[in-house]
Coordinates of C-alpha atoms in Angstrom, one line a residue:
M14 CA 0.0 0.0 0.0
F15 CA 2.9 2.3 0.8
D16 CA 6.3 2.3 -0.9
G17 CA 9.4 4.4 -1.3
S18 CA 12.7 4.1 0.7
A19 CA 11.0 5.8 3.7
C20 CA 7.5 4.4 3.0
E21 CA 6.6 8.0 2.1
R22 CA 4.3 7.3 -0.8
L23 CA 0.8 5.9 -1.2
A24 CA 1.4 3.4 -4.0
C25 CA -0.7 2.8 -7.0
P26 CA -3.0 -0.2 -6.6
N27 CA -2.3 -3.4 -8.6
N28 CA 0.1 -1.4 -10.8
C29 CA -3.0 0.1 -12.4
S30 CA -3.8 -3.3 -13.9
G31 CA -1.4 -2.5 -16.7
R32 CA -4.0 -0.2 -18.1
G33 CA -2.9 3.2 -16.9
R34 CA -0.1 5.4 -15.7
C35 CA 0.9 5.7 -12.0
L36 CA 1.3 9.4 -11.2
D37 CA 1.5 11.6 -8.1
S38 CA -1.1 14.3 -7.6
K39 CA 1.3 17.0 -8.8
A40 CA 1.9 15.2 -12.1
L41 CA -1.8 14.3 -12.5
A42 CA -2.6 18.0 -12.5
R43 CA -0.2 18.6 -15.4
T44 CA -2.2 16.0 -17.5
Q45 CA -5.4 18.0 -17.2
D46 CA -7.1 19.0 -20.4
P47 CA -6.8 22.8 -20.7
G48 CA -9.8 22.8 -23.1
V49 CA -12.0 21.7 -20.2
L50 CA -11.0 24.9 -18.3
R51 CA -11.6 27.3 -21.2
S52 CA -14.4 28.4 -23.5
S53 CA -12.2 30.7 -25.7
C54 CA -8.6 31.3 -26.7
T55 CA -8.6 34.8 -28.2
S56 CA -6.0 37.4 -29.0
A57 CA -6.5 38.8 -25.5
D58 CA -4.9 35.5 -24.3
I59 CA -2.3 35.1 -27.0
C60 CA -1.0 38.7 -27.5
T61 CA 1.6 39.9 -25.0
D62 CA 1.7 43.5 -26.2
V63 CA -0.7 46.1 -27.7
G64 CA 0.4 45.5 -31.3
C65 CA 0.5 41.7 -30.9
T66 CA 4.1 41.7 -32.2
V67 CA 4.9 39.0 -29.7
R68 CA 2.5 36.0 -29.3
D69 CA 2.4 33.4 -26.5
Y70 CA 0.0 30.5 -26.8
S71 CA 0.9 29.0 -23.4
A72 CA -1.9 30.9 -21.7
C73 CA -4.4 28.8 -23.6
S74 CA -2.7 25.6 -22.5
A75 CA -2.4 26.5 -18.8
V76 CA -3.9 24.1 -16.3
H77 CA -4.4 24.2 -12.5
V78 CA -1.2 23.4 -10.6
Y79 CA -1.2 21.2 -7.5
E80 CA 2.0 21.7 -5.6
T81 CA 1.4 23.3 -2.2
P82 CA -0.7 20.6 -0.4
W83 CA 1.4 18.2 1.6
E84 CA 0.3 15.1 -0.4
A85 CA 1.1 16.6 -3.8
D86 CA 4.1 14.3 -4.3
K87 CA 3.1 11.6 -1.8
F88 CA -0.3 10.4 -3.1
F89 CA 0.0 8.3 -6.2
G90 CA -2.9 7.1 -8.2
C91 CA -3.9 5.7 -11.6
L92 CA -4.6 7.8 -14.7
C93 CA -6.4 5.2 -16.7
D94 CA -6.0 4.6 -20.4
E95 CA -8.9 5.4 -22.7
G96 CA -11.6 2.8 -22.3
Y97 CA -10.8 1.9 -18.6
S98 CA -11.8 3.3 -15.3
G99 CA -11.8 2.5 -11.6
Y100 CA -9.2 3.3 -8.9
D101 CA -7.0 0.5 -10.3
C102 CA -8.1 0.8 -14.0
S103 CA -9.7 -2.7 -13.7
L104 CA -13.1 -1.6 -15.1
R105 CA -14.1 -1.1 -18.7
T106 CA -16.0 2.0 -19.8
C107 CA -19.0 1.9 -22.1
Q108 CA -20.0 4.0 -25.0
R109 CA -21.8 7.2 -24.3
G110 CA -24.4 8.7 -26.7
D111 CA -27.3 11.0 -27.3
D112 CA -30.8 10.0 -26.1
P113 CA -32.7 9.9 -29.5
L114 CA -36.0 10.6 -27.8
T115 CA -35.0 14.1 -26.7
T116 CA -35.4 16.8 -29.4
S117 CA -34.4 20.3 -30.4
Q118 CA -30.8 19.8 -29.2
N119 CA -27.5 21.0 -30.7
N120 CA -24.1 19.6 -31.5
D121 CA -21.1 21.4 -30.1
V122 CA -19.7 24.0 -32.6
Q123 CA -16.4 25.8 -32.3
L124 CA -14.9 28.6 -34.4
L125 CA -11.2 28.8 -35.4
E126 CA -10.0 32.1 -36.9
C127 CA -6.7 32.0 -38.7
H128 CA -4.7 35.0 -40.0
A129 CA -1.6 34.0 -41.8
D130 CA 0.1 33.8 -45.2
F131 CA 2.6 31.0 -44.6
G132 CA 3.7 28.5 -42.0
T133 CA 1.9 25.8 -40.0
F134 CA -0.3 25.5 -36.9
T135 CA -1.4 22.6 -34.6
L136 CA -4.7 21.9 -32.8
S137 CA -5.0 20.0 -29.5
F138 CA -8.1 18.3 -28.2
K139 CA -8.2 16.4 -24.9
R140 CA -4.4 16.8 -24.7
E141 CA -3.8 15.1 -28.1
T142 CA -2.2 17.3 -30.8
T143 CA -2.4 17.1 -34.5
S144 CA 0.6 17.0 -36.8
P145 CA 1.6 20.4 -38.2
I146 CA -1.2 21.7 -40.5
S147 CA -0.2 23.9 -43.4
V148 CA -1.9 27.3 -43.9
D149 CA -2.7 25.9 -47.4
A150 CA -4.7 23.0 -46.0
S151 CA -8.1 22.4 -47.7
V152 CA -11.3 21.6 -45.8
T153 CA -10.8 17.9 -46.4
E154 CA -7.2 18.0 -45.2
L155 CA -8.0 20.0 -42.1
T156 CA -11.0 17.6 -41.4
N157 CA -8.7 14.6 -41.7
A158 CA -6.0 16.1 -39.5
I159 CA -8.5 16.6 -36.6
N160 CA -10.3 13.3 -37.1
A161 CA -6.9 11.5 -36.9
L162 CA -6.8 12.3 -33.2
S163 CA -8.0 9.2 -31.2
S164 CA -9.6 11.7 -28.7
V165 CA -12.1 12.8 -31.4
G166 CA -15.1 10.8 -32.5
E167 CA -15.8 12.7 -35.7
V168 CA -15.9 16.3 -36.7
G169 CA -17.2 18.2 -39.7
V170 CA -15.2 21.3 -40.9
S171 CA -16.5 24.1 -43.1
W172 CA -15.8 27.7 -44.0
T173 CA -17.5 30.2 -46.3
G174 CA -16.5 33.0 -48.7
G175 CA -15.0 30.9 -51.4
I176 CA -11.6 30.7 -49.6
D177 CA -9.6 27.7 -50.7
R178 CA -7.1 27.4 -47.8
A179 CA -7.3 27.3 -44.0
C180 CA -5.5 30.6 -43.3
V181 CA -5.5 33.9 -45.2
S182 CA -3.9 37.2 -44.4
S183 CA -7.3 38.9 -43.6
G184 CA -8.5 35.9 -41.6
N185 CA -10.6 32.8 -42.3
N186 CA -13.4 31.7 -40.0
I187 CA -13.3 27.9 -39.7
Q188 CA -16.3 26.1 -38.2
V189 CA -15.7 22.8 -36.5
T190 CA -18.8 20.8 -35.6
F191 CA -18.6 17.7 -33.3
L192 CA -20.6 15.0 -34.9
Q193 CA -20.0 12.0 -32.7
D194 CA -19.0 13.6 -29.4
F195 CA -22.0 14.9 -27.6
G196 CA -22.7 17.4 -24.9
D197 CA -20.4 20.4 -23.9
M198 CA -17.1 19.6 -25.5
P199 CA -13.7 20.9 -24.3
L200 CA -12.2 23.7 -26.3
I201 CA -9.9 23.0 -29.2
I202 CA -6.5 24.6 -28.2
P203 CA -4.6 26.2 -31.1
D204 CA -0.9 26.9 -31.4
G205 CA 0.2 29.2 -34.2
S206 CA 3.7 29.8 -33.1
N207 CA 5.0 28.9 -36.6
L208 CA 2.5 31.1 -38.5
G209 CA 3.8 34.0 -40.5
Q210 CA 2.7 37.0 -42.6
T211 CA 4.3 38.9 -45.4
S212 CA 5.8 42.3 -44.5
G213 CA 3.1 44.9 -43.6
A214 CA 0.3 42.4 -43.4
D215 CA -1.9 41.7 -40.3
T216 CA -0.5 39.9 -37.3
P217 CA -0.3 36.1 -37.8
I218 CA -2.5 34.4 -35.3
I219 CA -5.0 31.6 -34.8
T220 CA -7.7 31.7 -32.2
S221 CA -10.6 29.5 -31.0
Q222 CA -13.9 29.9 -29.2
K223 CA -17.2 28.2 -28.6
V224 CA -20.1 29.4 -30.8
V225 CA -22.6 26.7 -29.9
T226 CA -22.4 24.8 -26.6
G227 CA -23.5 21.2 -27.2
D228 CA -26.6 20.3 -25.2
K229 CA -27.2 16.8 -26.4
E230 CA -27.0 14.1 -23.8
S231 CA -23.8 12.1 -23.4
D232 CA -25.4 9.4 -21.5
L233 CA -24.0 5.9 -20.8
C234 CA -25.5 3.6 -23.4
S235 CA -27.7 6.6 -24.6
N236 CA -29.9 6.1 -21.5
H237 CA -31.4 3.0 -23.0
G238 CA -29.2 0.4 -21.5
T239 CA -26.8 -0.3 -18.7
C240 CA -23.0 -0.6 -18.7
D241 CA -21.3 -4.0 -18.1
E242 CA -18.1 -2.7 -16.6
A243 CA -16.5 -6.1 -16.9
T244 CA -16.7 -6.1 -20.7
G245 CA -17.3 -2.4 -21.5
V246 CA -20.4 -3.5 -23.5
C247 CA -23.8 -1.8 -23.2
D248 CA -26.7 -4.2 -22.1
C249 CA -29.5 -2.5 -24.1
L250 CA -33.1 -2.5 -23.0
D251 CA -35.6 -4.6 -25.0
D252 CA -36.1 -3.3 -28.6
W253 CA -33.0 -1.0 -28.4
M254 CA -29.7 -1.5 -30.3
T255 CA -26.6 0.2 -31.2
S256 CA -27.0 3.4 -33.3
D257 CA -25.2 5.9 -35.5
G258 CA -25.6 8.6 -32.9
Y259 CA -28.7 10.1 -34.5
G260 CA -31.4 7.5 -33.8
N261 CA -30.6 5.3 -36.7
A262 CA -29.0 1.9 -36.8
G263 CA -25.2 2.0 -36.5
T264 CA -22.1 0.6 -34.9
R265 CA -21.4 3.0 -32.0
G266 CA -22.5 0.4 -29.4
D267 CA -24.6 2.9 -27.5
C268 CA -28.2 1.6 -27.4
G269 CA -29.4 4.7 -29.3
Y270 CA -31.5 3.0 -31.9
R271 CA -35.0 1.7 -31.4
A272 CA -35.0 -1.5 -33.5
S273 CA -38.7 -2.3 -33.0
G274 CA -41.9 -1.1 -31.4
T275 CA -42.7 2.5 -30.3
T276 CA -42.1 4.3 -27.1
S277 CA -45.2 5.2 -25.1
T278 CA -44.1 5.0 -21.6
C279 CA -40.9 5.0 -19.5
P280 CA -39.0 1.7 -19.1
G281 CA -39.6 -0.5 -16.2
E282 CA -42.6 -2.4 -14.8
P283 CA -44.2 -0.4 -13.3
A284 CA -42.7 2.6 -15.1
C285 CA -39.3 3.6 -13.5
L286 CA -39.8 0.5 -11.3
G287 CA -41.8 2.8 -8.9
K288 CA -38.5 4.5 -8.0
G289 CA -39.0 7.6 -10.0
T290 CA -41.4 9.7 -12.1
C291 CA -41.9 9.5 -15.9
S292 CA -41.4 12.7 -17.8
G293 CA -43.9 11.7 -20.4
P294 CA -43.7 12.3 -24.2
P295 CA -41.7 12.7 -26.2
S296 CA -38.6 11.7 -24.2
Y297 CA -40.1 9.3 -21.6
R298 CA -37.1 9.7 -19.3
C299 CA -37.2 8.5 -15.7
E300 CA -36.5 11.2 -13.2
C301 CA -35.2 8.8 -10.4
E302 CA -35.6 9.4 -6.7
A303 CA -32.5 10.2 -4.7
G304 CA -30.1 7.2 -4.6
R305 CA -31.4 5.7 -7.8
S306 CA -30.3 6.1 -11.5
G307 CA -30.3 4.4 -14.8
P308 CA -32.8 4.3 -17.6
D309 CA -35.4 2.5 -15.5
C310 CA -34.1 3.6 -12.0
A311 CA -32.8 0.1 -11.4
I312 CA -29.3 1.2 -10.5
I313 CA -28.7 1.8 -6.8
D314 CA -26.2 4.7 -6.4
C315 CA -23.2 4.3 -4.1
P316 CA -22.3 6.9 -1.5
I317 CA -20.0 9.8 -2.5
G318 CA -17.1 11.3 -0.6
K319 CA -14.1 13.6 -1.1
S320 CA -12.0 12.1 -3.9
W321 CA -8.6 10.8 -2.8
F322 CA -7.0 11.3 -6.3
S323 CA -8.6 13.7 -8.7
F324 CA -7.8 16.7 -11.0
P325 CA -7.6 20.0 -9.2
T326 CA -10.6 22.4 -9.6
A327 CA -8.4 25.4 -9.0
D328 CA -4.7 26.0 -8.2
N329 CA -3.8 23.7 -5.2
E330 CA -7.5 22.7 -4.7
A331 CA -8.8 19.2 -5.4
H332 CA -10.7 16.4 -3.8
S333 CA -14.2 17.2 -5.0
N334 CA -16.9 14.6 -4.3
A335 CA -16.8 11.3 -6.2
V336 CA -18.5 7.9 -6.0
C337 CA -16.8 5.7 -3.5
S338 CA -14.3 8.6 -3.1
D339 CA -12.5 7.3 -6.2
M340 CA -11.0 4.6 -4.0
G341 CA -13.6 1.8 -4.3
I342 CA -15.7 -0.1 -6.9
C343 CA -19.4 0.5 -6.8
N344 CA -21.7 -2.5 -6.8
R345 CA -24.7 -1.0 -8.6
D346 CA -27.0 -3.8 -7.6
T347 CA -26.5 -3.1 -3.9
G348 CA -25.3 0.5 -3.8
E349 CA -22.3 -0.6 -1.7
C350 CA -18.6 0.3 -2.3
A351 CA -16.0 -2.4 -2.3
C352 CA -13.0 -0.4 -1.0
R353 CA -9.4 -0.7 -1.8
P354 CA -7.6 -2.4 1.0
G355 CA -6.7 0.0 3.7
F356 CA -9.7 2.3 3.0
E357 CA -12.9 2.1 4.9
G358 CA -16.3 3.8 5.3
S359 CA -19.5 3.6 3.3
A360 CA -17.9 5.8 0.6
C361 CA -14.3 4.5 1.2
E362 CA -13.7 8.0 2.7
R363 CA -11.3 6.9 5.4
L364 CA -7.6 5.8 5.2
D365 CA -7.9 3.8 8.3
C366 CA -5.6 2.4 11.0
L367 CA -4.2 -1.1 10.4
Q368 CA -5.5 -3.8 12.7
D369 CA -7.2 -1.1 14.8
C370 CA -3.8 -0.3 16.4
H371 CA -3.6 -3.8 17.7
G372 CA -5.4 -2.8 20.9
N373 CA -2.4 -0.7 21.9
G374 CA -3.7 2.7 21.0
E375 CA -6.6 4.8 19.6
C376 CA -7.4 5.1 15.9
L377 CA -8.1 8.9 15.5
S378 CA -8.6 11.3 12.6
M379 CA -6.0 13.9 11.7
A380 CA -8.3 16.5 13.2
T381 CA -8.6 14.7 16.5
L382 CA -4.9 13.9 16.6
A383 CA -4.2 17.6 16.2
E384 CA -6.2 18.3 19.3
K385 CA -4.1 15.8 21.2
Y386 CA -0.8 17.2 20.0
E387 CA 2.1 17.4 22.5
L388 CA 5.2 19.6 22.4
N389 CA 8.0 18.0 24.5
G390 CA 5.3 15.9 26.2
D391 CA 3.2 19.0 27.1
P392 CA -0.4 19.0 25.8
T393 CA -0.5 21.6 23.0
P394 CA -3.8 21.3 21.2
K395 CA -3.8 22.3 17.5
S396 CA -6.6 22.9 15.0
Y397 CA -6.6 20.9 11.8
G398 CA -9.3 20.6 9.3
N399 CA -11.9 22.7 11.1
D400 CA -12.0 25.3 8.3
L401 CA -13.9 23.4 5.6
N402 CA -12.9 26.0 3.0
N403 CA -9.1 25.4 3.6
P404 CA -8.0 23.1 0.8
L405 CA -4.7 22.4 2.5
T406 CA -6.4 20.5 5.4
W407 CA -8.9 18.5 3.2
D408 CA -7.8 15.3 5.0
G409 CA -8.7 16.3 8.5
D410 CA -11.6 13.8 8.7
Q411 CA -10.3 11.3 6.2
I412 CA -6.9 10.1 7.2
F413 CA -6.7 8.2 10.5
G414 CA -3.7 7.2 12.5
C415 CA -2.8 5.5 15.8
L416 CA -2.2 7.4 19.0
C417 CA -0.3 4.7 20.9
T418 CA -0.6 4.2 24.6
E419 CA 2.4 4.5 26.9
G420 CA 4.9 1.7 26.2
H421 CA 3.9 1.2 22.6
E422 CA 5.0 2.9 19.3
A423 CA 5.2 2.7 15.5
Y424 CA 2.4 3.4 13.0
N425 CA 0.4 0.4 14.2
C426 CA 1.4 0.5 17.9
L427 CA 2.8 -3.0 17.5
A428 CA 6.3 -2.1 18.7
D429 CA 7.1 -2.1 22.4
S430 CA 9.0 0.9 23.7
C431 CA 12.4 0.5 25.4
P432 CA 13.6 2.5 28.4
K433 CA 15.2 5.9 27.5
G434 CA 18.1 7.4 29.3
D435 CA 21.2 9.6 29.3
D436 CA 24.3 8.4 27.4
P437 CA 26.9 7.8 30.1
Q438 CA 29.8 8.5 27.7
T439 CA 28.9 12.2 27.1
Q440 CA 30.5 14.6 29.6
H441 CA 29.8 18.0 31.1
Q442 CA 26.1 17.8 31.0
H443 CA 23.4 18.8 33.5
N444 CA 20.1 17.8 34.8
E445 CA 17.3 20.4 34.4
V446 CA 16.5 22.4 37.6
Q447 CA 13.3 24.4 38.0
Q448 CA 12.7 26.7 41.0
L449 CA 9.4 27.1 42.7
S450 CA 8.9 30.5 44.5
C451 CA 5.9 30.8 46.8
T452 CA 4.9 33.6 49.3
D453 CA 2.0 32.9 51.5
S454 CA 1.4 34.4 55.0
N455 CA -1.7 32.6 56.2
D456 CA -0.8 28.9 55.5
A457 CA -4.3 28.5 53.9
G458 CA -3.2 28.4 50.3
S459 CA -3.1 25.6 47.8
F460 CA -2.4 25.1 44.1
H461 CA -1.9 22.4 41.4
L462 CA 1.4 21.5 39.8
S463 CA 1.2 19.7 36.4
F464 CA 3.8 17.9 34.4
R465 CA 3.0 17.0 30.8
G466 CA -0.7 17.4 31.5
E467 CA -0.9 15.4 34.8
P468 CA -1.6 17.5 38.0
V469 CA -1.1 17.0 41.7
S470 CA -2.7 19.1 44.4
V471 CA -0.2 20.9 46.7
T472 CA -0.9 22.8 49.9
A473 CA 1.2 25.7 51.1
T474 CA 2.4 23.9 54.2
K475 CA 4.0 21.0 52.4
T476 CA 7.7 20.5 53.0
A477 CA 10.3 19.9 50.3
A478 CA 10.3 16.2 51.0
E479 CA 6.6 16.0 50.8
L480 CA 6.5 17.9 47.5
E481 CA 9.1 15.5 46.2
T482 CA 6.8 12.6 47.1
L483 CA 3.9 14.3 45.4
L484 CA 5.8 15.0 42.2
N485 CA 7.2 11.5 42.0
S486 CA 3.6 10.2 42.0
I487 CA 3.0 11.7 38.6
S488 CA 3.0 9.0 36.0
T489 CA 4.6 11.2 33.4
L490 CA 7.4 12.1 35.7
E491 CA 9.7 9.3 36.8
R492 CA 11.9 10.9 39.5
V493 CA 12.8 14.3 40.8
S494 CA 14.8 15.6 43.8
V495 CA 13.4 18.6 45.7
S496 CA 15.6 20.7 48.0
Y497 CA 15.6 24.1 49.6
E498 CA 17.4 26.9 47.9
D499 CA 18.8 28.0 51.3
P500 CA 21.2 25.2 52.5
A501 CA 20.7 26.3 56.1
I502 CA 17.2 24.9 56.1
Y503 CA 17.1 21.3 57.2
V504 CA 15.1 19.3 59.8
G505 CA 16.4 19.9 63.3
A506 CA 18.3 23.1 62.5
S507 CA 18.1 25.7 65.3
G508 CA 16.8 29.2 65.0
L509 CA 14.5 28.5 62.0
D510 CA 11.3 30.5 61.4
A511 CA 8.1 28.6 62.3
D512 CA 7.3 28.1 58.5
A513 CA 10.9 27.6 57.4
L514 CA 10.4 24.0 56.2
Q515 CA 7.2 24.9 54.2
I516 CA 7.5 25.4 50.5
C517 CA 5.3 28.5 50.8
R518 CA 6.7 30.9 53.5
S519 CA 5.6 34.4 54.6
S520 CA 9.1 35.7 53.6
E521 CA 9.1 33.8 50.3
G522 CA 10.0 30.1 50.0
L523 CA 12.4 28.9 47.3
V524 CA 12.7 25.2 46.5
N525 CA 14.7 23.6 43.6
I526 CA 13.3 20.7 41.7
E527 CA 16.0 18.7 39.9
F528 CA 14.8 16.3 37.2
L529 CA 16.6 13.0 37.5
S530 CA 14.4 11.2 34.9
P531 CA 13.4 12.1 32.3
T532 CA 16.7 13.8 31.5
G533 CA 17.2 16.4 28.9
N534 CA 15.3 19.7 28.4
V535 CA 11.9 19.0 29.9
P536 CA 8.8 21.3 29.9
E537 CA 8.3 23.6 32.9
L538 CA 5.9 22.5 35.6
V539 CA 2.6 24.3 35.2
I540 CA 0.8 26.1 38.1
S541 CA -3.0 26.2 38.1
N542 CA -6.0 26.2 40.4
T543 CA -4.4 28.6 42.8
V544 CA -6.5 29.2 46.0
D545 CA -5.7 31.7 48.9
I546 CA -2.1 32.2 48.0
D547 CA -1.7 35.8 49.1
G548 CA 1.8 36.4 47.6
D549 CA 3.8 35.5 44.5
L550 CA 3.7 32.0 43.1
T551 CA 6.0 31.2 40.1
I552 CA 8.0 28.4 38.4
V553 CA 11.2 29.3 36.5
T554 CA 13.9 27.2 34.9
I555 CA 17.3 28.0 36.5
Q556 CA 19.2 25.3 34.6
D557 CA 18.2 23.8 31.3
G558 CA 18.8 20.1 31.1
N559 CA 21.2 19.1 28.3
K560 CA 21.5 15.4 28.8
E561 CA 20.3 12.9 26.3
Y562 CA 17.1 11.0 26.7
I563 CA 17.3 8.3 24.1
D564 CA 16.5 4.6 23.5
C565 CA 18.7 2.4 25.6
S566 CA 20.8 5.5 26.5
G567 CA 22.4 5.2 23.1
R568 CA 24.5 2.2 24.5
G569 CA 22.3 -0.7 23.4
L570 CA 19.8 -1.9 20.8
C571 CA 16.1 -1.9 21.4
D572 CA 14.2 -5.1 20.9
H573 CA 10.8 -3.8 20.0
T574 CA 9.2 -7.2 20.3
S575 CA 9.9 -7.2 24.0
G576 CA 10.6 -3.6 24.9
L577 CA 14.0 -4.7 26.3
C578 CA 17.4 -3.2 25.7
K579 CA 20.3 -5.4 24.6
C580 CA 23.3 -3.4 26.0
F581 CA 26.6 -3.1 24.3
T582 CA 29.6 -4.7 26.0
G583 CA 30.6 -2.7 29.0
F584 CA 27.2 -1.1 29.7
V585 CA 24.5 -2.1 32.1
S586 CA 21.2 -0.9 33.6
S587 CA 21.4 2.5 35.4
D588 CA 19.6 4.6 37.9
G589 CA 19.2 7.4 35.3
Q590 CA 22.2 9.3 36.6
G591 CA 25.1 7.1 35.3
N592 CA 25.1 4.8 38.4
I593 CA 24.1 1.1 38.3
G594 CA 20.4 0.8 38.8
S595 CA 17.2 -1.0 37.8
R596 CA 16.0 1.1 34.8
R597 CA 17.3 -1.5 32.2
D598 CA 18.4 1.4 30.0
C599 CA 22.2 0.6 29.4
G600 CA 22.9 4.0 31.0
A601 CA 25.8 2.9 33.4
K602 CA 29.2 1.5 32.8
N603 CA 29.9 -2.0 34.0
P604 CA 32.9 -1.4 36.4
Y605 CA 34.1 -5.0 36.1
E606 CA 34.3 -4.9 32.3
W607 CA 35.7 -1.4 32.1
D608 CA 38.3 -2.1 34.8
A609 CA 39.4 -5.2 33.0

């Protein structure tokens, strides 16, 4: 499912079944058809100066880029070859055609205007480009050049005025009518970079624009059959057969020809199978209820969700809604999505946790994981995906990951954690020391001290030893040592104030909290829930910890199947401070082996 040297890429499924190209989202955007995005390519787009002495056709070929979102070069998917579809290109597509029962509709018509005396031009349609076409090309030659594109069904070309060539100095208006591609067609994209004019003549240029937007249907199987996606063949309704695209018998394979009988009602028994309403004459089309489609409303629609892999709709914006989120195969008999492995949800809208984190963690969305974000172990909630209009956080409710419980790690929480500690071989390092300052005159105060989100309740009259016991009870804090800043304060010393041993004193109490484990630079203790403290109450770091806090103290290898360290020769378990102890962290030298 994931590949790359660092498992950094979502791989293409089934190698696209050998029927498509495996691309990342950034590359997919570059394959978009610019004709889909434009309705005209005029001199306003092509000319870069007032006199149009310099021409640039690239504006007409521009497409939306997809480079900023984090997954632009990490999500790979299939761009299927013509005739195939599905997230892995395993499905066959069926012929689309016009519904012959609808009337007063138009083919798509586009206008090319060419001003030139000599040279060549090219035309692109659905990202296929013709061979260079001479300005001297006849109607027949231009027609054949366009129809040679596999992306074109069939076009008709014409122009008026008795002109015998495609381009003339004063301009020739060329009408291109789509005869076998129905509906609103993409724009033909011209490139006249190699056109020229004789000296003093008009600027050489070729433009294109829509003059009639096609409004015929481009229905699967002409709305008189259903598509068999295993074969790519239309299963026509009774009495319907393949047509010529205009209601007559033909070889298109689209169910657009009524071979026998007449149409007097909508298909289905009862009409529309009782799952829609019949439009009546002359078209007799079923207007299906929500969740149903097909010529007789027999198809049960599958749920839709944000597409995982799709063309952008604007620069750096993609993931519009799609059936089964473009990551599943729709069973049109049941309306259920068969999701690609690793994806779940009724619309395959979730990239889920594997094996439900093996019971060693929670499977949470990106948005929820952000709320549980920690900085150096301190809870630091973030917002991710809350703004539904932010295209950069589209995955907030779609990608899920494991938040492992203490003692477990890895993407699936299957690895056991090993003890961490300081490397005993590094020198001149310090434990972190934080200082608590508390002034309270009435001994009635209390407050909470928290470390990495876990609090303990502290009263003003506690001693340093008692505070040490409280802090060492915090599960996120292994061991601290608490001492008075004034070395003259100790149990049994003479001449002490009555509240000298309290952490909060009328004349300000200062106690130092030294972190013995975890080592390193740890977050400051947090004061909260202060009650009846009538003076200052602060925590400051007076010495940053600069020791390591790494797996097996950097002196052993972690066995993630057991959570145990296998120490290198000469190192054994420590107390966290370089002495032999029971932490099993390889953080102490073995005196016998080192002495030897």
